[in-house]
mmCIF file of C-alpha atoms and ligand atoms in Angstrom:
data_model
loop_
_atom_site.group_PDB
_atom_site.id
_atom_site.type_symbol
_atom_site.label_atom_id
_atom_site.label_comp_id
_atom_site.label_asym_id
_atom_site.label_seq_id
_atom_site.Cartn_x
_atom_site.Cartn_y
_atom_site.Cartn_z
ATOM 1 C CA MET Q 1 57.630 -4.519 130.107
ATOM 2 C CA ARG Q 2 60.282 -4.064 127.447
ATOM 3 C CA THR Q 3 60.330 -2.366 124.082
ATOM 4 C CA ARG Q 4 61.459 -4.554 121.213
ATOM 5 C CA ILE Q 5 62.346 -4.122 117.575
ATOM 6 C CA LEU Q 6 59.497 -5.603 115.536
ATOM 7 C CA GLY Q 7 60.844 -4.893 112.051
ATOM 8 C CA THR Q 8 63.722 -3.142 110.292
ATOM 9 C CA GLY Q 9 64.441 -1.730 106.853
ATOM 10 C CA SER Q 10 67.085 0.111 104.887
ATOM 11 C CA ASN Q 11 67.473 1.849 101.569
ATOM 12 C CA LEU Q 12 70.627 2.854 99.722
ATOM 13 C CA PRO Q 13 70.730 4.843 96.489
ATOM 14 C CA GLU Q 14 71.886 2.775 93.509
ATOM 15 C CA LYS Q 15 74.557 5.205 92.301
ATOM 16 C CA ILE Q 16 78.039 4.226 93.549
ATOM 17 C CA LEU Q 17 80.871 6.741 93.865
ATOM 18 C CA THR Q 18 84.206 4.923 94.172
ATOM 19 C CA ASN Q 19 87.515 6.222 95.465
ATOM 20 C CA ALA Q 20 88.738 6.058 91.859
ATOM 21 C CA ASP Q 21 85.910 8.444 90.895
ATOM 22 C CA LEU Q 22 86.985 10.808 93.695
ATOM 23 C CA GLU Q 23 90.573 10.755 92.450
ATOM 24 C CA LYS Q 24 89.248 12.535 89.359
ATOM 25 C CA MET Q 25 87.418 15.176 91.428
ATOM 26 C CA VAL Q 26 89.903 16.196 94.164
ATOM 27 C CA ASP Q 27 93.589 15.699 94.969
ATOM 28 C CA THR Q 28 93.261 12.349 96.757
ATOM 29 C CA SER Q 29 94.024 8.649 96.289
ATOM 30 C CA ASP Q 30 92.328 5.337 96.945
ATOM 31 C CA GLU Q 31 95.306 4.407 99.147
ATOM 32 C CA TRP Q 32 94.872 7.541 101.347
ATOM 33 C CA ILE Q 33 91.113 7.113 101.741
ATOM 34 C CA VAL Q 34 91.263 3.365 102.499
ATOM 35 C CA SER Q 35 94.172 3.626 104.936
ATOM 36 C CA ARG Q 36 92.770 6.653 106.828
ATOM 37 C CA SER Q 37 89.080 5.746 106.857
ATOM 38 C CA GLY Q 38 88.426 2.211 105.532
ATOM 39 C CA ILE Q 39 86.056 3.592 102.881
ATOM 40 C CA ARG Q 40 86.183 2.136 99.337
ATOM 41 C CA GLU Q 41 82.927 3.490 97.937
ATOM 42 C CA ARG Q 42 79.775 5.316 98.969
ATOM 43 C CA ARG Q 43 76.246 5.781 97.596
ATOM 44 C CA VAL Q 44 75.010 9.062 96.154
ATOM 45 C CA VAL Q 45 71.336 9.967 95.908
ATOM 46 C CA ASP Q 46 69.836 11.614 92.822
ATOM 47 C CA GLU Q 47 69.379 15.381 92.996
ATOM 48 C CA ASP Q 48 65.559 15.129 92.863
ATOM 49 C CA ILE Q 49 65.139 12.554 95.663
ATOM 50 C CA PRO Q 50 64.563 14.244 99.044
ATOM 51 C CA SER Q 51 65.150 12.528 102.388
ATOM 52 C CA SER Q 52 61.469 11.628 102.814
ATOM 53 C CA GLU Q 53 61.607 9.742 99.499
ATOM 54 C CA LEU Q 54 64.880 7.979 100.342
ATOM 55 C CA ALA Q 55 63.381 6.936 103.696
ATOM 56 C CA LEU Q 56 60.124 5.605 102.234
ATOM 57 C CA PRO Q 57 61.264 2.074 101.178
ATOM 58 C CA ALA Q 58 63.166 1.637 104.464
ATOM 59 C CA ALA Q 59 60.071 2.630 106.446
ATOM 60 C CA ARG Q 60 57.822 0.320 104.383
ATOM 61 C CA GLN Q 61 60.207 -2.635 104.925
ATOM 62 C CA ALA Q 62 60.261 -1.987 108.679
ATOM 63 C CA ILE Q 63 56.451 -1.826 108.871
ATOM 64 C CA ASP Q 64 56.060 -4.983 106.723
ATOM 65 C CA GLY Q 65 58.742 -6.775 108.750
ATOM 66 C CA ALA Q 66 56.802 -5.984 111.911
ATOM 67 C CA GLY Q 67 53.736 -7.608 110.358
ATOM 68 C CA LEU Q 68 51.915 -4.278 110.565
ATOM 69 C CA SER Q 69 50.367 -1.835 108.126
ATOM 70 C CA PRO Q 70 50.899 1.968 108.033
ATOM 71 C CA GLU Q 71 47.589 2.503 109.907
ATOM 72 C CA ASP Q 72 49.071 0.662 112.911
ATOM 73 C CA ILE Q 73 51.833 3.268 113.417
ATOM 74 C CA ASP Q 74 51.159 5.602 116.365
ATOM 75 C CA ALA Q 75 54.128 7.997 116.044
ATOM 76 C CA ILE Q 76 56.986 8.737 113.656
ATOM 77 C CA LEU Q 77 60.415 9.943 114.812
ATOM 78 C CA VAL Q 78 62.932 10.957 112.158
ATOM 79 C CA ALA Q 79 66.604 11.499 112.941
ATOM 80 C CA THR Q 80 68.233 13.598 110.236
ATOM 81 C CA VAL Q 81 70.555 16.524 109.652
ATOM 82 C CA THR Q 82 69.328 16.716 106.050
ATOM 83 C CA PRO Q 83 65.533 17.076 106.284
ATOM 84 C CA ASP Q 84 63.598 17.814 103.076
ATOM 85 C CA MET Q 85 63.311 21.389 104.413
ATOM 86 C CA ALA Q 86 63.421 23.134 107.788
ATOM 87 C CA PHE Q 87 59.659 22.678 108.115
ATOM 88 C CA PRO Q 88 57.335 20.868 107.797
ATOM 89 C CA SER Q 89 59.161 17.926 109.280
ATOM 90 C CA THR Q 90 60.343 15.015 107.160
ATOM 91 C CA ALA Q 91 58.374 12.861 109.616
ATOM 92 C CA CYS Q 92 55.087 14.532 108.600
ATOM 93 C CA LEU Q 93 55.953 14.277 104.898
ATOM 94 C CA LEU Q 94 56.792 10.601 105.395
ATOM 95 C CA GLN Q 95 53.562 10.006 107.319
ATOM 96 C CA ASN Q 96 51.613 11.268 104.297
ATOM 97 C CA LYS Q 97 53.660 9.225 101.798
ATOM 98 C CA LEU Q 98 53.220 6.055 103.848
ATOM 99 C CA GLY Q 99 49.471 6.581 104.240
ATOM 100 C CA CYS Q 100 49.550 6.517 108.035
ATOM 101 C CA ARG Q 101 46.717 7.787 110.220
ATOM 102 C CA GLN Q 102 46.909 11.312 111.702
ATOM 103 C CA VAL Q 103 49.632 10.617 114.246
ATOM 104 C CA PRO Q 104 52.392 12.710 115.822
ATOM 105 C CA GLY Q 105 55.622 12.974 113.879
ATOM 106 C CA PHE Q 106 58.716 15.078 114.303
ATOM 107 C CA ASP Q 107 62.351 15.348 113.238
ATOM 108 C CA PHE Q 108 65.231 15.705 115.630
ATOM 109 C CA SER Q 109 68.884 16.564 115.181
ATOM 110 C CA ALA Q 110 71.367 14.456 117.114
ATOM 111 C CA GLY Q 111 73.955 14.021 114.358
ATOM 112 C CA CYS Q 112 75.140 10.475 113.881
ATOM 113 C CA THR Q 113 73.706 9.441 117.275
ATOM 114 C CA GLY Q 114 70.193 10.065 115.929
ATOM 115 C CA PHE Q 115 68.999 6.466 115.692
ATOM 116 C CA ILE Q 116 70.327 5.633 119.174
ATOM 117 C CA TYR Q 117 68.561 8.676 120.648
ATOM 118 C CA GLY Q 118 65.448 7.719 118.660
ATOM 119 C CA LEU Q 119 65.275 4.235 120.183
ATOM 120 C CA ILE Q 120 65.693 5.701 123.673
ATOM 121 C CA LEU Q 121 62.867 8.183 123.005
ATOM 122 C CA ALA Q 122 60.627 5.493 121.513
ATOM 123 C CA ASP Q 123 61.290 3.156 124.449
ATOM 124 C CA SER Q 124 60.181 5.884 126.866
ATOM 125 C CA LEU Q 125 57.072 6.743 124.842
ATOM 126 C CA ILE Q 126 56.031 3.091 124.713
ATOM 127 C CA LYS Q 127 56.654 2.514 128.405
ATOM 128 C CA THR Q 128 54.564 5.575 129.350
ATOM 129 C CA GLY Q 129 51.722 4.400 127.117
ATOM 130 C CA SER Q 130 51.981 7.414 124.791
ATOM 131 C CA ALA Q 131 52.221 5.167 121.730
ATOM 132 C CA LYS Q 132 52.198 1.456 120.972
ATOM 133 C CA HIS Q 133 53.957 1.136 117.617
ATOM 134 C CA ILE Q 134 56.604 3.734 116.748
ATOM 135 C CA LEU Q 135 58.422 4.119 113.457
ATOM 136 C CA VAL Q 136 61.983 5.302 114.100
ATOM 137 C CA VAL Q 137 63.726 6.446 110.934
ATOM 138 C CA ALA Q 138 67.229 7.745 110.239
ATOM 139 C CA VAL Q 139 67.788 9.275 106.833
ATOM 140 C CA GLU Q 140 70.721 11.295 105.564
ATOM 141 C CA GLU Q 141 71.678 12.826 102.244
ATOM 142 C CA LEU Q 142 75.089 14.106 103.252
ATOM 143 C CA THR Q 143 76.352 14.243 99.671
ATOM 144 C CA LYS Q 144 74.047 17.264 99.258
ATOM 145 C CA ILE Q 145 75.755 19.202 102.057
ATOM 146 C CA VAL Q 146 79.431 18.340 101.630
ATOM 147 C CA ASN Q 147 81.843 20.690 99.911
ATOM 148 C CA TRP Q 148 82.985 18.702 96.870
ATOM 149 C CA GLU Q 149 86.134 20.813 96.701
ATOM 150 C CA ASP Q 150 87.220 19.925 100.256
ATOM 151 C CA ARG Q 151 89.139 16.634 100.053
ATOM 152 C CA SER Q 152 89.331 16.341 103.847
ATOM 153 C CA THR Q 153 85.546 15.865 104.147
ATOM 154 C CA CYS Q 154 83.980 14.966 100.781
ATOM 155 C CA VAL Q 155 85.619 11.524 100.630
ATOM 156 C CA LEU Q 156 84.055 10.431 103.929
ATOM 157 C CA PHE Q 157 80.295 10.696 103.550
ATOM 158 C CA GLY Q 158 77.458 8.914 101.768
ATOM 159 C CA ASP Q 159 73.654 8.743 101.574
ATOM 160 C CA GLY Q 160 71.224 6.179 102.980
ATOM 161 C CA ALA Q 161 68.236 5.451 105.187
ATOM 162 C CA GLY Q 162 67.486 2.942 107.933
ATOM 163 C CA ALA Q 163 64.321 2.323 109.912
ATOM 164 C CA ALA Q 164 62.836 0.244 112.704
ATOM 165 C CA VAL Q 165 59.353 -0.278 114.057
ATOM 166 C CA VAL Q 166 59.360 -0.750 117.802
ATOM 167 C CA GLY Q 167 56.601 -1.852 120.133
ATOM 168 C CA PRO Q 168 55.905 -3.574 123.434
ATOM 169 C CA SER Q 169 57.473 -6.987 123.928
ATOM 170 C CA GLU Q 170 55.360 -9.897 125.141
ATOM 171 C CA ASN Q 171 58.479 -11.606 126.379
ATOM 172 C CA ASP Q 172 60.374 -9.736 129.097
ATOM 173 C CA ASP Q 173 63.675 -11.304 127.993
ATOM 174 C CA VAL Q 174 63.575 -9.748 124.531
ATOM 175 C CA GLY Q 175 63.994 -6.077 123.664
ATOM 176 C CA ILE Q 176 65.964 -3.016 124.722
ATOM 177 C CA VAL Q 177 67.761 -4.113 127.875
ATOM 178 C CA GLY Q 178 70.199 -1.227 128.305
ATOM 179 C CA LYS Q 179 70.841 2.314 127.172
ATOM 180 C CA TYR Q 180 73.021 5.348 127.631
ATOM 181 C CA TRP Q 181 72.987 8.841 126.143
ATOM 182 C CA SER Q 182 75.029 11.964 126.584
ATOM 183 C CA GLY Q 183 76.111 15.164 124.877
ATOM 184 C CA ASP Q 184 78.551 18.076 125.062
ATOM 185 C CA GLY Q 185 77.822 21.378 123.343
ATOM 186 C CA SER Q 186 81.191 22.853 124.324
ATOM 187 C CA VAL Q 187 82.762 21.059 121.342
ATOM 188 C CA ALA Q 188 79.973 21.968 118.910
ATOM 189 C CA ASP Q 189 82.445 23.739 116.612
ATOM 190 C CA TYR Q 190 84.240 20.515 115.704
ATOM 191 C CA LEU Q 191 81.516 19.448 113.328
ATOM 192 C CA LYS Q 192 78.888 21.794 111.943
ATOM 193 C CA LEU Q 193 76.998 23.244 109.021
ATOM 194 C CA PRO Q 194 77.520 26.927 109.837
ATOM 195 C CA ALA Q 195 74.999 28.765 107.641
ATOM 196 C CA GLY Q 196 71.359 28.526 106.683
ATOM 197 C CA GLY Q 197 69.924 28.710 110.205
ATOM 198 C CA SER Q 198 69.019 31.655 112.428
ATOM 199 C CA LEU Q 199 72.665 32.298 113.343
ATOM 200 C CA MET Q 200 73.737 32.885 109.763
ATOM 201 C CA PRO Q 201 70.747 33.163 107.419
ATOM 202 C CA PRO Q 202 71.456 32.492 103.740
ATOM 203 C CA SER Q 203 73.123 35.370 101.905
ATOM 204 C CA GLN Q 204 75.392 35.795 98.895
ATOM 205 C CA LYS Q 205 78.320 35.889 101.332
ATOM 206 C CA THR Q 206 77.427 32.545 102.973
ATOM 207 C CA LEU Q 207 77.028 30.977 99.521
ATOM 208 C CA ASP Q 208 80.319 32.407 98.241
ATOM 209 C CA GLU Q 209 82.159 31.157 101.325
ATOM 210 C CA LYS Q 210 80.502 27.710 101.118
ATOM 211 C CA LEU Q 211 79.161 28.028 104.646
ATOM 212 C CA HIS Q 212 76.163 25.861 103.715
ATOM 213 C CA THR Q 213 78.446 22.839 103.626
ATOM 214 C CA LEU Q 214 79.692 20.485 106.313
ATOM 215 C CA HIS Q 215 82.743 21.782 108.227
ATOM 216 C CA MET Q 216 84.761 19.367 110.356
ATOM 217 C CA LEU Q 217 87.927 19.485 112.405
ATOM 218 C CA GLY Q 218 88.957 15.893 111.646
ATOM 219 C CA ASN Q 219 91.612 15.315 114.289
ATOM 220 C CA GLU Q 220 89.638 16.871 117.160
ATOM 221 C CA THR Q 221 86.550 14.937 116.070
ATOM 222 C CA PHE Q 222 88.562 11.717 115.984
ATOM 223 C CA LYS Q 223 89.892 12.166 119.531
ATOM 224 C CA THR Q 224 86.463 13.065 120.934
ATOM 225 C CA ALA Q 225 84.891 10.172 119.042
ATOM 226 C CA VAL Q 226 87.109 7.422 120.443
ATOM 227 C CA ARG Q 227 86.493 8.603 124.019
ATOM 228 C CA ALA Q 228 82.745 8.924 123.439
ATOM 229 C CA MET Q 229 82.419 5.518 121.779
ATOM 230 C CA GLU Q 230 84.180 3.799 124.647
ATOM 231 C CA GLU Q 231 82.151 5.626 127.304
ATOM 232 C CA ALA Q 232 78.832 4.936 125.555
ATOM 233 C CA SER Q 233 79.694 1.247 125.096
ATOM 234 C CA VAL Q 234 80.841 0.691 128.672
ATOM 235 C CA GLU Q 235 77.932 2.610 130.220
ATOM 236 C CA GLY Q 236 75.338 0.943 127.981
ATOM 237 C CA LEU Q 237 76.589 -2.523 128.892
ATOM 238 C CA LYS Q 238 76.682 -1.547 132.572
ATOM 239 C CA ASN Q 239 73.094 -0.319 132.344
ATOM 240 C CA ALA Q 240 72.105 -3.646 130.736
ATOM 241 C CA ASN Q 241 74.106 -5.582 133.329
ATOM 242 C CA ILE Q 242 75.857 -7.503 130.545
ATOM 243 C CA ASP Q 243 79.557 -8.354 130.385
ATOM 244 C CA VAL Q 244 81.293 -7.746 127.103
ATOM 245 C CA GLU Q 245 82.204 -11.472 126.933
ATOM 246 C CA ASP Q 246 78.487 -12.200 126.722
ATOM 247 C CA LEU Q 247 77.896 -9.679 123.956
ATOM 248 C CA ASP Q 248 77.239 -11.303 120.568
ATOM 249 C CA TRP Q 249 77.507 -8.322 118.207
ATOM 250 C CA LEU Q 250 78.802 -4.773 118.220
ATOM 251 C CA ILE Q 251 77.186 -2.416 115.707
ATOM 252 C CA PRO Q 252 79.146 0.844 115.858
ATOM 253 C CA HIS Q 253 78.520 4.058 113.959
ATOM 254 C CA GLN Q 254 80.445 3.750 110.705
ATOM 255 C CA ALA Q 255 82.536 6.947 110.602
ATOM 256 C CA ASN Q 256 86.045 5.566 110.327
ATOM 257 C CA ILE Q 257 87.374 1.982 110.498
ATOM 258 C CA ARG Q 258 90.123 3.162 112.863
ATOM 259 C CA ILE Q 259 87.542 4.504 115.354
ATOM 260 C CA ILE Q 260 85.646 1.198 115.076
ATOM 261 C CA GLU Q 261 88.811 -0.887 115.613
ATOM 262 C CA PHE Q 262 89.840 1.286 118.553
ATOM 263 C CA THR Q 263 86.407 0.860 120.169
ATOM 264 C CA ALA Q 264 86.455 -2.912 119.638
ATOM 265 C CA LYS Q 265 89.963 -3.142 121.058
ATOM 266 C CA ARG Q 266 89.060 -1.161 124.191
ATOM 267 C CA LEU Q 267 86.070 -3.441 124.719
ATOM 268 C CA LYS Q 268 88.147 -6.540 123.912
ATOM 269 C CA MET Q 269 85.570 -7.399 121.264
ATOM 270 C CA PRO Q 270 86.987 -9.480 118.367
ATOM 271 C CA MET Q 271 86.496 -7.809 114.984
ATOM 272 C CA ASP Q 272 84.637 -10.858 113.630
ATOM 273 C CA ARG Q 273 81.793 -9.906 116.002
ATOM 274 C CA VAL Q 274 81.689 -6.294 114.770
ATOM 275 C CA ILE Q 275 79.357 -5.359 111.914
ATOM 276 C CA ILE Q 276 81.177 -3.321 109.255
ATOM 277 C CA THR Q 277 79.596 -1.488 106.334
ATOM 278 C CA ILE Q 278 81.899 1.534 106.080
ATOM 279 C CA ASP Q 279 83.864 0.056 103.161
ATOM 280 C CA LYS Q 280 80.790 0.065 100.916
ATOM 281 C CA TYR Q 281 78.672 2.969 102.221
ATOM 282 C CA GLY Q 282 81.073 5.437 103.912
ATOM 283 C CA ASN Q 283 79.690 7.523 106.750
ATOM 284 C CA THR Q 284 75.909 7.808 106.394
ATOM 285 C CA SER Q 285 75.571 9.668 109.721
ATOM 286 C CA ALA Q 286 72.454 8.674 111.738
ATOM 287 C CA SER Q 287 71.561 6.046 109.125
ATOM 288 C CA SER Q 288 74.724 4.009 109.519
ATOM 289 C CA VAL Q 289 73.660 2.038 112.607
ATOM 290 C CA PRO Q 290 70.138 1.072 111.407
ATOM 291 C CA ILE Q 291 71.451 0.159 107.931
ATOM 292 C CA ALA Q 292 74.089 -2.119 109.510
ATOM 293 C CA LEU Q 293 71.483 -3.545 111.909
ATOM 294 C CA ASP Q 294 69.052 -4.283 109.086
ATOM 295 C CA GLU Q 295 71.739 -6.000 107.024
ATOM 296 C CA ALA Q 296 72.963 -8.059 109.994
ATOM 297 C CA LEU Q 297 69.408 -9.211 110.754
ATOM 298 C CA LYS Q 298 68.523 -10.002 107.142
ATOM 299 C CA SER Q 299 71.772 -11.877 106.499
ATOM 300 C CA GLY Q 300 71.049 -14.052 109.522
ATOM 301 C CA LYS Q 301 74.139 -12.938 111.461
ATOM 302 C CA ILE Q 302 72.034 -11.810 114.414
ATOM 303 C CA LYS Q 303 70.090 -14.738 115.799
ATOM 304 C CA HIS Q 304 67.309 -15.185 118.331
ATOM 305 C CA GLY Q 305 68.700 -14.628 121.824
ATOM 306 C CA ASP Q 306 71.703 -12.578 120.683
ATOM 307 C CA ASP Q 307 72.739 -9.495 122.667
ATOM 308 C CA VAL Q 308 73.662 -6.603 120.401
ATOM 309 C CA LEU Q 309 75.276 -3.276 121.295
ATOM 310 C CA LEU Q 310 74.466 -0.297 119.072
ATOM 311 C CA VAL Q 311 76.809 2.636 119.716
ATOM 312 C CA ALA Q 312 77.325 5.994 118.037
ATOM 313 C CA PHE Q 313 78.716 9.501 118.369
ATOM 314 C CA GLY Q 314 78.081 12.561 116.277
ATOM 315 C CA ALA Q 315 77.699 16.293 115.835
ATOM 316 C CA GLY Q 316 76.597 18.176 118.897
ATOM 317 C CA PHE Q 317 78.565 16.413 120.254
ATOM 318 C CA THR Q 318 76.235 13.585 121.079
ATOM 319 C CA TRP Q 319 76.910 9.955 121.933
ATOM 320 C CA GLY Q 320 74.962 6.979 123.192
ATOM 321 C CA SER Q 321 74.178 3.294 123.025
ATOM 322 C CA ASN Q 322 71.371 0.761 123.069
ATOM 323 C CA VAL Q 323 71.760 -2.843 124.180
ATOM 324 C CA ILE Q 324 69.148 -5.029 122.508
ATOM 325 C CA ARG Q 325 68.341 -8.683 123.064
ATOM 326 C CA PHE Q 326 66.828 -10.287 119.938
HETATM 327 N N1 ACO X 1 93.350 12.741 100.351
HETATM 328 C C1 ACO X 1 94.668 12.938 100.499
HETATM 329 N N2 ACO X 1 95.172 13.670 101.517
HETATM 330 C C2 ACO X 1 94.289 14.212 102.384
HETATM 331 C C3 ACO X 1 92.911 14.054 102.249
HETATM 332 C C4 ACO X 1 92.439 13.272 101.181
HETATM 333 N N3 ACO X 1 91.145 13.013 100.983
HETATM 334 N N4 ACO X 1 92.302 14.689 103.270
HETATM 335 C C5 ACO X 1 93.266 15.252 104.005
HETATM 336 N N5 ACO X 1 94.467 14.981 103.462
HETATM 337 C C6 ACO X 1 95.779 15.370 103.933
HETATM 338 C C7 ACO X 1 95.750 16.565 104.844
HETATM 339 O O1 ACO X 1 95.732 17.751 104.071
HETATM 340 C C8 ACO X 1 97.026 16.401 105.627
HETATM 341 O O2 ACO X 1 98.083 16.848 104.824
HETATM 342 P P1 ACO X 1 99.260 17.735 105.475
HETATM 343 O O3 ACO X 1 99.898 16.824 106.503
HETATM 344 O O4 ACO X 1 100.125 18.032 104.317
HETATM 345 O O5 ACO X 1 98.580 18.906 106.079
HETATM 346 C C9 ACO X 1 97.172 14.890 105.745
HETATM 347 O O6 ACO X 1 96.319 14.323 104.739
HETATM 348 C C10 ACO X 1 96.803 14.340 107.096
HETATM 349 O O7 ACO X 1 95.541 14.864 107.464
HETATM 350 P P2 ACO X 1 94.869 14.504 108.841
HETATM 351 O O8 ACO X 1 93.592 15.271 108.960
HETATM 352 O O9 ACO X 1 95.871 14.603 109.939
HETATM 353 O O10 ACO X 1 94.551 12.967 108.600
HETATM 354 P P3 ACO X 1 94.004 11.940 109.640
HETATM 355 O O11 ACO X 1 94.879 10.779 109.686
HETATM 356 O O12 ACO X 1 93.599 12.593 110.920
HETATM 357 O O13 ACO X 1 92.642 11.473 108.943
HETATM 358 C C11 ACO X 1 90.283 11.877 108.988
HETATM 359 C C12 ACO X 1 91.636 12.407 108.624
HETATM 360 C C13 ACO X 1 90.031 10.603 108.198
HETATM 361 C C14 ACO X 1 89.252 12.908 108.642
HETATM 362 C C15 ACO X 1 90.273 11.574 110.497
HETATM 363 O O14 ACO X 1 90.724 12.680 111.226
HETATM 364 C C16 ACO X 1 88.917 11.211 110.985
HETATM 365 O O15 ACO X 1 88.367 10.183 110.637
HETATM 366 N N6 ACO X 1 88.318 12.026 111.882
HETATM 367 C C17 ACO X 1 87.047 11.747 112.435
HETATM 368 C C18 ACO X 1 86.025 11.945 111.401
HETATM 369 C C19 ACO X 1 84.682 11.523 111.890
HETATM 370 O O16 ACO X 1 84.557 10.598 112.633
HETATM 371 N N7 ACO X 1 83.673 12.233 111.432
HETATM 372 C C20 ACO X 1 82.353 11.919 111.707
HETATM 373 C C21 ACO X 1 81.921 12.508 112.983
HETATM 374 S S1 ACO X 1 80.227 12.403 113.299
HETATM 375 C C22 ACO X 1 79.515 12.069 111.927
HETATM 376 O O17 ACO X 1 79.600 10.926 111.550
HETATM 377 C C23 ACO X 1 78.804 13.107 111.109
#
């Protein structure tokens, strides 16, 4: 028995922040941002819209697309580093907003690898009979945690949500056919939000020093990312027993076009078979893969029978992949 994707959804805030807008905020240029990252614009959520609200339309689309109603959902997994609050979970808040039954729901933090980890978790839960239909959501509001005075990070990130409903497949040929996940806490310092947790509870000092914002060592992150993306891709394909020549689409985490191009080159995957959204949305962390997946499905790029590799890396560090046959 395999687990398959029954429906997908995505939601992006309407407000667009262009590189030209950023030129007025920090000492940067459109040329620098495009050449170093591939980003031209990103979406910014309104102050009063929490992650659960941003996720709601994406979750509804995924449930509708699966031909199900909220009462059919047996569990909700939410990947996010920007939950509405530390607790209760965004998953429980979303459950209530969707009008689901009383079902288990929890958030988990796997950085940008969140959706990949979520599909692996959901696959296991379905195969062990713990749940039949699982809503896997990734939602991030990174514009609320970046330091808008730090040009090295604020130009890179954006907001968005992606979702999928997964369930058992009637056809053994369709569904998640391969996976890989890994992590390495020894490089945790490369990418973190230092304050606000039990290590450094909020204080005037942490606010003054902007320790409640995203801190990243860009170069170290870059080097770790390219290694992780290659490893996750190769191991995922090996697990699926699929050669890269037979792969139809690569959907990589959208952190930097250079990381994406490097990964494609190492895999010998032509760029016209790689789904790219970074130019219009920037890095939306865990949401980037499900948003790109949803768009590729809805635009008709991914067709019945296609083999698709989802691959991501992120804070933790974490990295992983799913190989899915549609
Ligand atoms: N505009 C203009 N100049 C800038 C900007 C900016 N926005 N940001 C940095 N610079 C300057 C730096 O100050 C530096 O100047 P200096 O040489 O005078 O000191 C110069 O540009 C070069 O900086 P580098 O950091 O070396 O630039 P690099 O080519 O490495 O690109 C970048 C930086 C884009 C951040 C790159 O390192 C990167 O993409 N890293 C990985 C980021 C990533 O993947 N993050 C996500 C990880 S997981 C997740 O998605 C949450």
